[in-house]
Coordinates of C-alpha atoms (C1' of nucleotides) in Angstrom, one line a residue:
Chain A
M1 CA 94.5 57.1 -123.7
D2 CA 97.3 55.8 -121.7
L3 CA 99.5 56.1 -123.9
P4 CA 101.1 59.6 -124.2
Q5 CA 102.8 59.0 -126.5
K6 CA 99.8 57.9 -129.0
T7 CA 97.7 60.7 -128.5
F8 CA 101.2 62.8 -130.9
E9 CA 100.7 59.9 -133.3
N10 CA 96.6 60.6 -134.2
L11 CA 97.5 64.3 -134.6
P12 CA 97.4 66.0 -138.4
D13 CA 100.9 65.3 -139.9
K14 CA 101.1 69.8 -140.8
K15 CA 100.1 69.6 -136.8
R16 CA 102.7 66.9 -135.4
E17 CA 106.0 68.3 -138.2
R18 CA 105.7 72.2 -136.8
V19 CA 105.3 70.7 -132.8
L20 CA 108.7 69.2 -133.4
A21 CA 110.4 71.7 -136.2
E22 CA 109.9 74.2 -132.9
A23 CA 110.8 71.9 -130.2
T24 CA 113.8 71.4 -132.7
L25 CA 114.5 74.4 -133.3
E26 CA 114.3 75.1 -129.2
F27 CA 116.1 72.6 -128.1
A28 CA 118.8 73.9 -131.0
E29 CA 120.0 77.3 -129.9
H30 CA 119.4 77.0 -125.7
G31 CA 120.5 73.0 -125.5
Y32 CA 118.8 71.1 -123.3
H33 CA 118.4 72.7 -120.0
Q34 CA 118.1 76.5 -121.3
A35 CA 115.2 75.6 -123.7
S36 CA 111.8 76.6 -122.4
V37 CA 109.4 74.2 -122.4
N38 CA 106.9 78.2 -122.2
R39 CA 108.9 79.4 -125.0
I40 CA 107.9 76.4 -127.2
V41 CA 103.8 76.1 -126.6
E42 CA 104.5 79.9 -126.7
R43 CA 105.5 80.3 -130.6
L44 CA 103.3 76.8 -131.5
G45 CA 99.8 78.5 -129.8
I46 CA 98.7 76.0 -127.8
A47 CA 98.2 75.5 -123.8
K48 CA 101.0 73.9 -122.4
G49 CA 99.2 71.0 -120.9
S50 CA 99.2 69.6 -124.5
L51 CA 102.8 69.0 -124.8
F52 CA 103.0 67.2 -121.9
K53 CA 100.0 65.3 -123.1
Y54 CA 101.9 64.0 -126.0
F55 CA 105.2 63.4 -124.5
G56 CA 105.0 62.8 -120.4
N57 CA 107.7 65.2 -119.7
K58 CA 110.6 67.7 -121.1
Q59 CA 113.2 64.0 -121.5
G60 CA 109.9 62.9 -123.3
I61 CA 109.9 65.7 -126.7
F62 CA 114.0 65.6 -126.1
E63 CA 113.9 62.2 -126.8
Y64 CA 111.6 61.4 -129.6
I65 CA 113.3 63.8 -131.5
F66 CA 116.2 62.0 -131.5
G67 CA 115.0 59.0 -131.3
H68 CA 115.3 59.1 -135.6
A69 CA 118.0 61.3 -135.3
V70 CA 120.9 58.5 -135.7
N71 CA 119.3 56.8 -137.9
Q72 CA 118.9 59.6 -139.6
F73 CA 122.9 60.2 -139.8
K74 CA 124.0 56.6 -140.1
K75 CA 121.7 55.7 -143.5
P76 CA 124.2 58.3 -146.0
L77 CA 127.3 57.1 -144.6
K78 CA 125.7 53.5 -145.3
D79 CA 125.1 55.1 -149.2
I80 CA 128.1 56.7 -149.8
R81 CA 130.4 53.3 -148.6
N82 CA 128.1 51.6 -151.1
T83 CA 127.9 53.7 -153.8
T84 CA 131.7 54.2 -153.9
S85 CA 132.9 50.9 -153.3
G86 CA 135.5 49.9 -155.4
K87 CA 136.6 54.1 -156.3
D88 CA 139.6 55.5 -155.2
F89 CA 140.4 56.5 -151.4
F90 CA 140.6 59.8 -151.3
E91 CA 137.9 60.3 -153.3
R92 CA 135.2 58.7 -151.1
I93 CA 137.2 60.4 -148.4
E94 CA 136.4 64.2 -150.4
K95 CA 131.7 62.2 -150.7
S96 CA 131.7 61.8 -147.8
L97 CA 132.4 65.6 -146.4
L98 CA 130.2 66.5 -149.5
A99 CA 128.0 63.8 -147.7
G100 CA 127.9 65.2 -144.7
C101 CA 127.7 69.4 -145.6
T102 CA 124.5 68.0 -147.1
F103 CA 123.6 66.1 -144.2
I104 CA 124.2 69.3 -142.5
T105 CA 122.3 71.6 -144.6
A106 CA 119.5 69.5 -144.5
H107 CA 118.4 69.3 -141.1
P108 CA 121.3 72.1 -139.6
H109 CA 119.7 71.5 -136.2
I110 CA 119.7 68.6 -135.5
Y111 CA 123.4 69.0 -136.1
R112 CA 123.4 72.0 -133.4
I113 CA 122.3 69.7 -131.0
Y114 CA 124.9 67.7 -131.4
L115 CA 127.7 69.8 -131.6
K116 CA 125.9 71.3 -127.9
M117 CA 125.7 67.4 -126.6
L118 CA 129.7 67.4 -127.6
F119 CA 130.9 69.2 -124.5
Q120 CA 127.5 68.9 -122.5
E121 CA 127.5 66.2 -120.2
D122 CA 124.0 67.1 -118.9
F123 CA 122.4 66.3 -122.2
P124 CA 120.0 63.4 -121.7
L125 CA 121.0 60.4 -123.7
R126 CA 124.5 62.0 -124.3
N127 CA 126.6 59.1 -123.2
T128 CA 124.4 56.3 -125.8
F129 CA 123.7 58.2 -128.1
L130 CA 127.6 60.2 -128.4
S131 CA 128.9 56.7 -127.9
E132 CA 127.2 55.0 -131.3
V133 CA 127.3 58.3 -133.2
R134 CA 131.0 57.7 -132.8
Q135 CA 130.7 54.5 -133.5
A136 CA 129.4 54.9 -136.9
S137 CA 131.9 56.9 -138.0
T138 CA 134.5 54.6 -137.1
K139 CA 133.1 51.7 -138.6
F140 CA 132.5 53.8 -141.1
L141 CA 136.0 54.3 -142.0
R142 CA 137.5 51.7 -141.0
P143 CA 136.9 49.6 -143.8
L144 CA 137.6 52.5 -145.9
V145 CA 141.3 52.9 -144.6
D146 CA 142.0 48.9 -144.9
Q147 CA 140.3 48.3 -148.4
G148 CA 142.9 51.4 -149.0
I149 CA 145.7 49.5 -147.4
E150 CA 144.5 46.2 -149.5
S151 CA 144.6 48.1 -152.9
G152 CA 148.1 50.2 -152.4
Q153 CA 146.4 53.3 -151.8
L154 CA 147.8 54.2 -148.2
R155 CA 151.0 52.9 -147.1
N156 CA 150.6 49.5 -145.8
D157 CA 153.0 50.4 -142.7
L158 CA 150.3 52.2 -141.6
D159 CA 148.1 52.0 -137.9
P160 CA 145.0 51.8 -139.2
E161 CA 143.1 52.9 -136.1
M162 CA 145.8 56.3 -136.2
A163 CA 144.7 56.3 -139.7
V164 CA 140.9 56.7 -138.2
F165 CA 141.7 59.0 -135.3
H166 CA 143.2 61.7 -138.1
L167 CA 140.8 61.6 -140.4
D168 CA 137.8 61.8 -138.2
S169 CA 139.9 64.5 -137.2
V170 CA 140.0 66.4 -140.2
M171 CA 136.7 65.8 -141.3
D172 CA 134.4 66.2 -138.0
R173 CA 136.6 70.3 -138.4
F174 CA 136.1 70.4 -141.5
L175 CA 132.5 70.2 -140.7
Q176 CA 131.8 72.2 -137.6
S177 CA 133.8 75.1 -139.9
Y178 CA 131.0 74.8 -142.5
A179 CA 128.5 75.0 -139.5
V180 CA 130.1 77.2 -136.8
A181 CA 131.8 80.5 -137.7
H182 CA 135.5 81.4 -135.5
L183 CA 136.2 77.3 -136.6
D184 CA 137.2 77.8 -140.2
G185 CA 140.4 79.6 -139.4
G186 CA 140.1 81.5 -142.5
I187 CA 140.5 79.4 -144.8
G188 CA 136.6 80.4 -145.6
L189 CA 134.6 77.0 -145.4
Y190 CA 131.6 79.2 -142.5
E191 CA 128.7 78.8 -145.0
A192 CA 130.0 78.3 -148.3
D193 CA 128.1 77.5 -151.5
H194 CA 128.4 74.6 -153.0
E195 CA 131.1 74.4 -154.9
V196 CA 133.4 76.3 -152.8
L197 CA 133.0 73.4 -150.4
E198 CA 133.8 71.0 -153.3
N199 CA 137.0 72.7 -153.7
K200 CA 138.1 73.1 -150.5
A201 CA 137.2 69.3 -150.0
R202 CA 139.5 68.6 -152.5
A203 CA 142.1 69.9 -151.3
V204 CA 141.3 68.0 -148.0
T205 CA 141.8 65.1 -149.0
D206 CA 145.2 65.8 -151.0
F207 CA 146.4 66.8 -147.7
L208 CA 145.3 63.6 -146.4
R209 CA 146.9 62.1 -149.6
H210 CA 150.4 63.5 -149.7
G211 CA 150.8 65.1 -146.4
L212 CA 153.2 68.3 -145.3
G213 CA 156.7 67.2 -145.6
T214 CA 158.5 66.0 -148.6
T215 CA 160.6 63.3 -147.0
S216 CA 157.9 60.6 -147.8
Chain B
M1 CA 133.8 101.5 -101.1
D2 CA 131.6 102.4 -104.6
L3 CA 134.2 99.4 -106.9
P4 CA 132.9 96.5 -106.8
Q5 CA 136.4 94.8 -107.8
K6 CA 138.5 96.3 -105.1
T7 CA 136.5 94.8 -102.0
F8 CA 137.5 91.3 -103.9
E9 CA 140.8 92.2 -104.0
N10 CA 141.7 93.3 -100.5
L11 CA 140.6 89.8 -99.5
P12 CA 143.7 87.8 -97.3
D13 CA 144.6 85.5 -101.1
K14 CA 144.0 82.4 -99.7
K15 CA 140.0 83.5 -99.2
R16 CA 140.1 84.5 -102.7
E17 CA 141.7 81.8 -104.8
R18 CA 139.4 79.4 -103.2
V19 CA 136.5 81.8 -104.0
L20 CA 137.6 82.3 -108.0
A21 CA 138.5 78.0 -107.6
E22 CA 135.0 77.6 -105.9
A23 CA 133.6 79.8 -109.6
T24 CA 135.5 78.3 -112.0
L25 CA 134.4 75.1 -111.2
E26 CA 131.3 75.8 -110.9
F27 CA 130.9 77.6 -114.1
A28 CA 133.1 74.2 -116.1
E29 CA 130.1 71.8 -114.8
H30 CA 128.0 73.8 -115.4
G31 CA 128.6 76.1 -118.6
Y32 CA 126.8 79.9 -117.9
H33 CA 123.4 80.0 -118.1
Q34 CA 122.7 76.4 -115.9
A35 CA 125.6 77.6 -113.6
S36 CA 123.7 78.4 -109.6
V37 CA 125.0 81.9 -106.9
N38 CA 123.4 79.7 -105.3
R39 CA 125.8 77.0 -104.9
I40 CA 129.1 78.7 -105.4
V41 CA 127.9 80.4 -101.7
E42 CA 126.5 77.7 -100.1
R43 CA 130.4 76.0 -101.4
L44 CA 132.0 78.4 -99.9
G45 CA 129.6 78.7 -96.8
I46 CA 130.4 82.8 -97.3
A47 CA 126.9 85.3 -97.9
K48 CA 124.9 85.3 -101.1
G49 CA 125.6 89.4 -100.5
S50 CA 129.1 88.7 -100.3
L51 CA 130.0 87.8 -103.8
F52 CA 127.7 90.3 -105.4
K53 CA 129.6 93.0 -103.5
Y54 CA 132.1 91.4 -105.7
F55 CA 131.7 91.6 -109.2
G56 CA 128.4 93.4 -109.2
N57 CA 126.3 90.2 -111.2
K58 CA 126.8 86.7 -111.9
Q59 CA 128.4 88.4 -115.5
G60 CA 130.8 90.1 -113.9
I61 CA 132.1 86.7 -111.4
F62 CA 132.5 85.3 -115.5
E63 CA 134.0 87.3 -116.3
Y64 CA 137.0 88.1 -113.8
I65 CA 138.0 84.9 -114.1
F66 CA 138.4 84.7 -117.8
G67 CA 139.7 88.0 -118.0
H68 CA 143.3 86.6 -117.6
A69 CA 143.1 83.0 -118.9
V70 CA 143.3 84.1 -122.7
N71 CA 146.8 85.4 -121.5
Q72 CA 147.6 82.0 -119.4
F73 CA 146.8 80.8 -122.2
K74 CA 149.1 82.4 -124.5
K75 CA 151.6 82.5 -123.4
P76 CA 153.3 78.6 -123.5
L77 CA 152.5 78.8 -126.9
K78 CA 155.0 81.8 -127.1
D79 CA 157.4 79.9 -125.6
I80 CA 156.9 76.8 -127.2
R81 CA 158.3 79.1 -130.5
N82 CA 161.1 80.8 -128.8
T83 CA 162.7 77.8 -126.8
T84 CA 162.0 75.4 -130.6
S85 CA 162.9 78.1 -133.4
G86 CA 164.8 76.5 -135.6
K87 CA 164.8 73.1 -135.1
D88 CA 162.5 70.5 -137.6
F89 CA 159.0 71.8 -138.0
F90 CA 157.6 68.1 -136.3
E91 CA 159.7 68.1 -134.2
R92 CA 157.9 71.6 -133.1
I93 CA 154.6 70.3 -133.2
E94 CA 154.9 67.1 -131.3
K95 CA 156.2 70.0 -128.1
S96 CA 153.1 72.1 -128.7
L97 CA 150.6 69.6 -128.8
L98 CA 152.4 68.2 -125.2
A99 CA 152.0 71.9 -124.3
G100 CA 149.2 71.7 -125.0
C101 CA 148.1 68.2 -122.9
T102 CA 150.3 70.2 -120.1
F103 CA 148.0 72.9 -119.6
I104 CA 145.0 71.1 -120.1
T105 CA 146.8 69.3 -116.3
A106 CA 147.2 72.7 -114.7
H107 CA 144.1 74.6 -116.2
P108 CA 141.4 71.8 -116.4
H109 CA 138.3 73.7 -115.3
I110 CA 139.5 76.9 -117.8
Y111 CA 139.6 74.4 -121.0
R112 CA 136.5 72.6 -119.9
I113 CA 134.8 76.6 -120.3
Y114 CA 136.5 76.7 -123.2
L115 CA 134.9 73.8 -125.2
K116 CA 131.5 74.6 -123.5
M117 CA 131.4 77.8 -125.1
L118 CA 132.6 76.5 -128.7
F119 CA 129.0 75.7 -129.9
Q120 CA 126.8 77.3 -127.1
E121 CA 126.5 81.1 -128.3
D122 CA 124.4 82.8 -125.1
F123 CA 128.1 82.5 -123.1
P124 CA 129.4 86.2 -121.8
L125 CA 132.4 87.8 -123.4
R126 CA 131.9 84.4 -126.1
N127 CA 132.6 85.8 -129.8
T128 CA 135.6 88.7 -128.8
F129 CA 137.2 85.5 -126.5
L130 CA 137.2 82.9 -129.6
S131 CA 138.0 85.3 -132.2
E132 CA 141.3 85.7 -130.0
V133 CA 142.2 82.3 -129.1
R134 CA 141.0 80.9 -132.8
Q135 CA 143.2 83.9 -133.6
A136 CA 146.8 83.5 -131.5
S137 CA 146.2 79.9 -132.4
T138 CA 146.6 80.7 -136.1
K139 CA 149.4 83.5 -135.6
F140 CA 151.0 80.9 -133.5
L141 CA 150.6 78.4 -136.4
R142 CA 151.5 80.3 -139.8
P143 CA 154.6 81.6 -139.3
L144 CA 156.2 77.5 -138.2
V145 CA 154.3 76.7 -141.4
D146 CA 156.9 79.5 -143.4
Q147 CA 159.4 79.2 -141.7
G148 CA 159.0 75.0 -142.1
I149 CA 158.7 75.1 -146.1
E150 CA 161.0 78.3 -146.0
S151 CA 163.5 75.7 -144.6
G152 CA 162.6 73.2 -147.0
Q153 CA 160.7 70.8 -144.6
L154 CA 157.8 71.5 -146.4
R155 CA 156.4 70.8 -149.8
N156 CA 157.4 74.0 -151.6
D157 CA 153.7 73.7 -153.5
L158 CA 151.7 74.0 -150.0
D159 CA 149.0 76.5 -149.5
P160 CA 150.3 77.3 -146.2
E161 CA 146.2 78.7 -145.2
M162 CA 145.0 74.8 -145.4
A163 CA 148.2 73.7 -143.8
V164 CA 147.1 75.5 -140.9
F165 CA 143.4 74.8 -140.9
H166 CA 144.8 71.1 -141.1
L167 CA 146.9 71.2 -138.8
D168 CA 144.4 73.1 -136.2
S169 CA 142.6 70.8 -137.2
V170 CA 144.1 67.5 -135.6
M171 CA 145.7 69.4 -132.9
D172 CA 142.7 70.4 -131.7
R173 CA 141.2 67.0 -132.4
F174 CA 143.7 66.0 -129.9
L175 CA 143.5 67.9 -127.0
Q176 CA 139.9 67.4 -127.5
S177 CA 140.6 63.5 -127.1
Y178 CA 142.8 63.5 -124.1
A179 CA 139.8 66.1 -122.0
V180 CA 136.9 64.2 -122.8
A181 CA 135.5 60.9 -123.8
H182 CA 133.5 59.7 -127.0
L183 CA 136.5 61.6 -129.1
D184 CA 139.2 59.7 -129.2
G185 CA 138.5 56.6 -131.4
G186 CA 139.3 54.0 -129.7
I187 CA 143.1 54.7 -129.2
G188 CA 143.0 55.9 -125.8
L189 CA 143.8 59.4 -125.9
Y190 CA 141.5 60.1 -122.6
E191 CA 142.7 61.0 -119.7
A192 CA 146.1 59.3 -120.8
D193 CA 149.2 59.6 -118.4
H194 CA 153.0 61.0 -120.0
E195 CA 154.4 58.2 -122.2
V196 CA 151.6 57.6 -123.4
L197 CA 150.6 61.0 -124.9
E198 CA 154.5 61.7 -125.9
N199 CA 153.9 58.3 -128.0
K200 CA 151.1 59.4 -129.5
A201 CA 152.0 63.1 -130.3
R202 CA 154.6 61.2 -132.3
A203 CA 152.8 59.0 -134.3
V204 CA 150.5 62.4 -134.8
T205 CA 152.9 64.4 -136.5
D206 CA 153.9 61.1 -138.1
F207 CA 151.4 60.4 -140.0
L208 CA 151.2 65.0 -141.3
R209 CA 154.4 64.4 -142.3
H210 CA 153.6 61.7 -144.5
G211 CA 150.1 61.3 -145.8
L212 CA 148.6 59.0 -145.8
G213 CA 149.0 57.8 -149.7
T214 CA 151.4 55.7 -151.5
T215 CA 151.3 58.4 -154.1
S216 CA 153.6 61.4 -153.6
Chain C
dA1 C1' 136.5 104.2 -75.3
dG2 C1' 134.6 106.4 -79.4
dA3 C1' 134.4 107.0 -84.6
dT4 C1' 134.8 105.8 -88.7
dA5 C1' 134.7 102.8 -92.9
dA6 C1' 134.7 98.3 -94.1
dG7 C1' 133.0 93.5 -94.9
dG8 C1' 129.7 90.6 -94.7
dT9 C1' 124.7 88.6 -93.7
dG10 C1' 120.5 86.6 -95.1
dA11 C1' 115.4 87.5 -95.1
dC12 C1' 113.4 88.8 -99.1
dC13 C1' 111.6 89.8 -104.2
dA14 C1' 110.4 89.6 -109.0
dC15 C1' 110.9 86.8 -112.1
dC16 C1' 111.3 81.9 -114.9
dT17 C1' 110.7 77.1 -114.7
dG18 C1' 109.0 72.3 -115.9
dG19 C1' 104.8 70.3 -114.1
dT20 C1' 99.6 69.5 -112.5
dC21 C1' 95.3 68.3 -113.5
dA22 C1' 89.7 70.1 -113.0
dC23 C1' 87.6 72.2 -116.6
dT24 C1' 86.2 72.8 -121.5
dT25 C1' 85.5 71.9 -126.0
dC26 C1' 85.8 68.9 -129.8
dT27 C1' 84.7 64.9 -133.2
dA28 C1' 83.0 60.3 -134.4
dT29 C1' 79.0 56.7 -133.6
dC30 C1' 75.0 55.2 -133.1
Chain D
dG1 C1' 70.4 64.7 -130.9
dA2 C1' 72.4 62.0 -127.3
dT3 C1' 76.7 60.0 -125.6
dA4 C1' 82.1 58.7 -124.9
dG5 C1' 86.1 59.6 -125.3
dA6 C1' 89.7 61.8 -127.3
dA7 C1' 92.0 66.1 -127.5
dG8 C1' 92.7 70.7 -126.0
dT9 C1' 92.8 74.4 -122.2
dG10 C1' 95.3 77.5 -118.6
dA11 C1' 94.9 78.9 -113.5
dC12 C1' 98.3 77.1 -110.3
dC13 C1' 102.1 74.9 -108.1
dA14 C1' 106.7 74.1 -105.7
dG15 C1' 110.8 75.4 -106.0
dG16 C1' 114.6 76.9 -108.0
dT17 C1' 116.6 82.0 -110.7
dG18 C1' 119.8 86.0 -110.4
dG19 C1' 119.5 90.7 -107.9
dT20 C1' 118.5 93.6 -103.3
dC21 C1' 119.3 96.3 -99.6
dA22 C1' 119.0 97.1 -94.4
dC23 C1' 121.1 95.2 -90.9
dC24 C1' 124.7 93.6 -88.5
dT25 C1' 130.3 92.6 -87.0
dT26 C1' 134.9 93.4 -87.6
dA27 C1' 139.0 96.0 -88.4
dT28 C1' 141.5 100.8 -87.9
dC29 C1' 142.6 104.7 -86.0
dT30 C1' 142.4 109.6 -83.2

DNA sequence: AGATAAGGTGACCACCTGGTCACTTCTATC
DNA sequence: GATAGAAGTGACCAGGTGGTCACCTTATCT
């Protein structure tokens, strides 16, 4: 067969999933360049030639894994927006935070690769992928902010773009703290269980609601 | 000479600085493992053996560069705390943001290495360095928050740890947006000039002051 | 001028990398 | 059971890696 992709698609489901899982893990642990095809095939117990028949080359493996990752990440956002439509703005933010944590728990390796990609310039697909993800994030938040202003829950003198930036900063860091040590500044988010996460998500949204100052 | 460090210290200032500059750039561009000793010596026009005489091994190069980096980063924070003592809380935050930008402009490569280190687990010194930096950051913010509450500028029902987390999130992201594309969510922070930075720093602190909501 | 020691060199090493391809093995169809 | 074609294999390749070390060059001191 000429198309390398086809061979892989024909594989039995179980094997196909095992290959993807092992490859994803390797990229999650080592990033792109430091990831080793030799290690992947060794762990899988298959020959190196097979993997290259499936995906053509190393970049092909990576692109196959990340081809569908963006959509996996976009869908929960859409669900949140639809199911919480009309609800309180800060409640929607809170729900979004918890949805993010759920995604990370379900796809921890994908999230690790994404984080590595953030500051490592030589990842394949980096520009297209990052701009897509960032755009999805702001495209999700912007309508929430606009609706929040309309309904009178947010100050009507807000700069919406600045509000999106602010929300994005805090929410991203919340998720990073859940997934990576060192970043939670001692508030105990790292690998916290569901109950703790709910409390912290509530506390964070309260800060957003009230601000820090007494002069408002 | 037995001590490899000594040889390097004896070098003429100009050469020593050139070696450090070139090595720092290499690590900033490629991270630790992907950085190439061959490329460094090639750019410097010296023999590989020389570099190994100076630093012993690759990790030695990296550790020499980062040995003093922490202090370079801590000093501006101390200066800010001392020179703005007694001033308005949000003004101090604003000044800190701009000081961060100044540091990044002065040491762009160090900051790039730090960002890469955040999510790449196999950096040498990562644990010690990261915990030191994060601790410095919270140790800087905590007294500011405490004093802000005491002086009545911050709500007295604040959870100080949560406040520090919140400030840290927004400030970190502000600096990342200044240094890395993709992250500023369209508010134009990336490589912005001084005037723009001042405006944005003001806007961000205003958000912190007032919060987002109308119910306060 | 000769001696001593430091600095500087680059061919060489073992090891690992992504990638290839002639070959074997399996499996389904007739 | 023969045949066709897909799936699987692993020795092999060129190129890059961090690291070594016997040798050479330069500077300093008596």
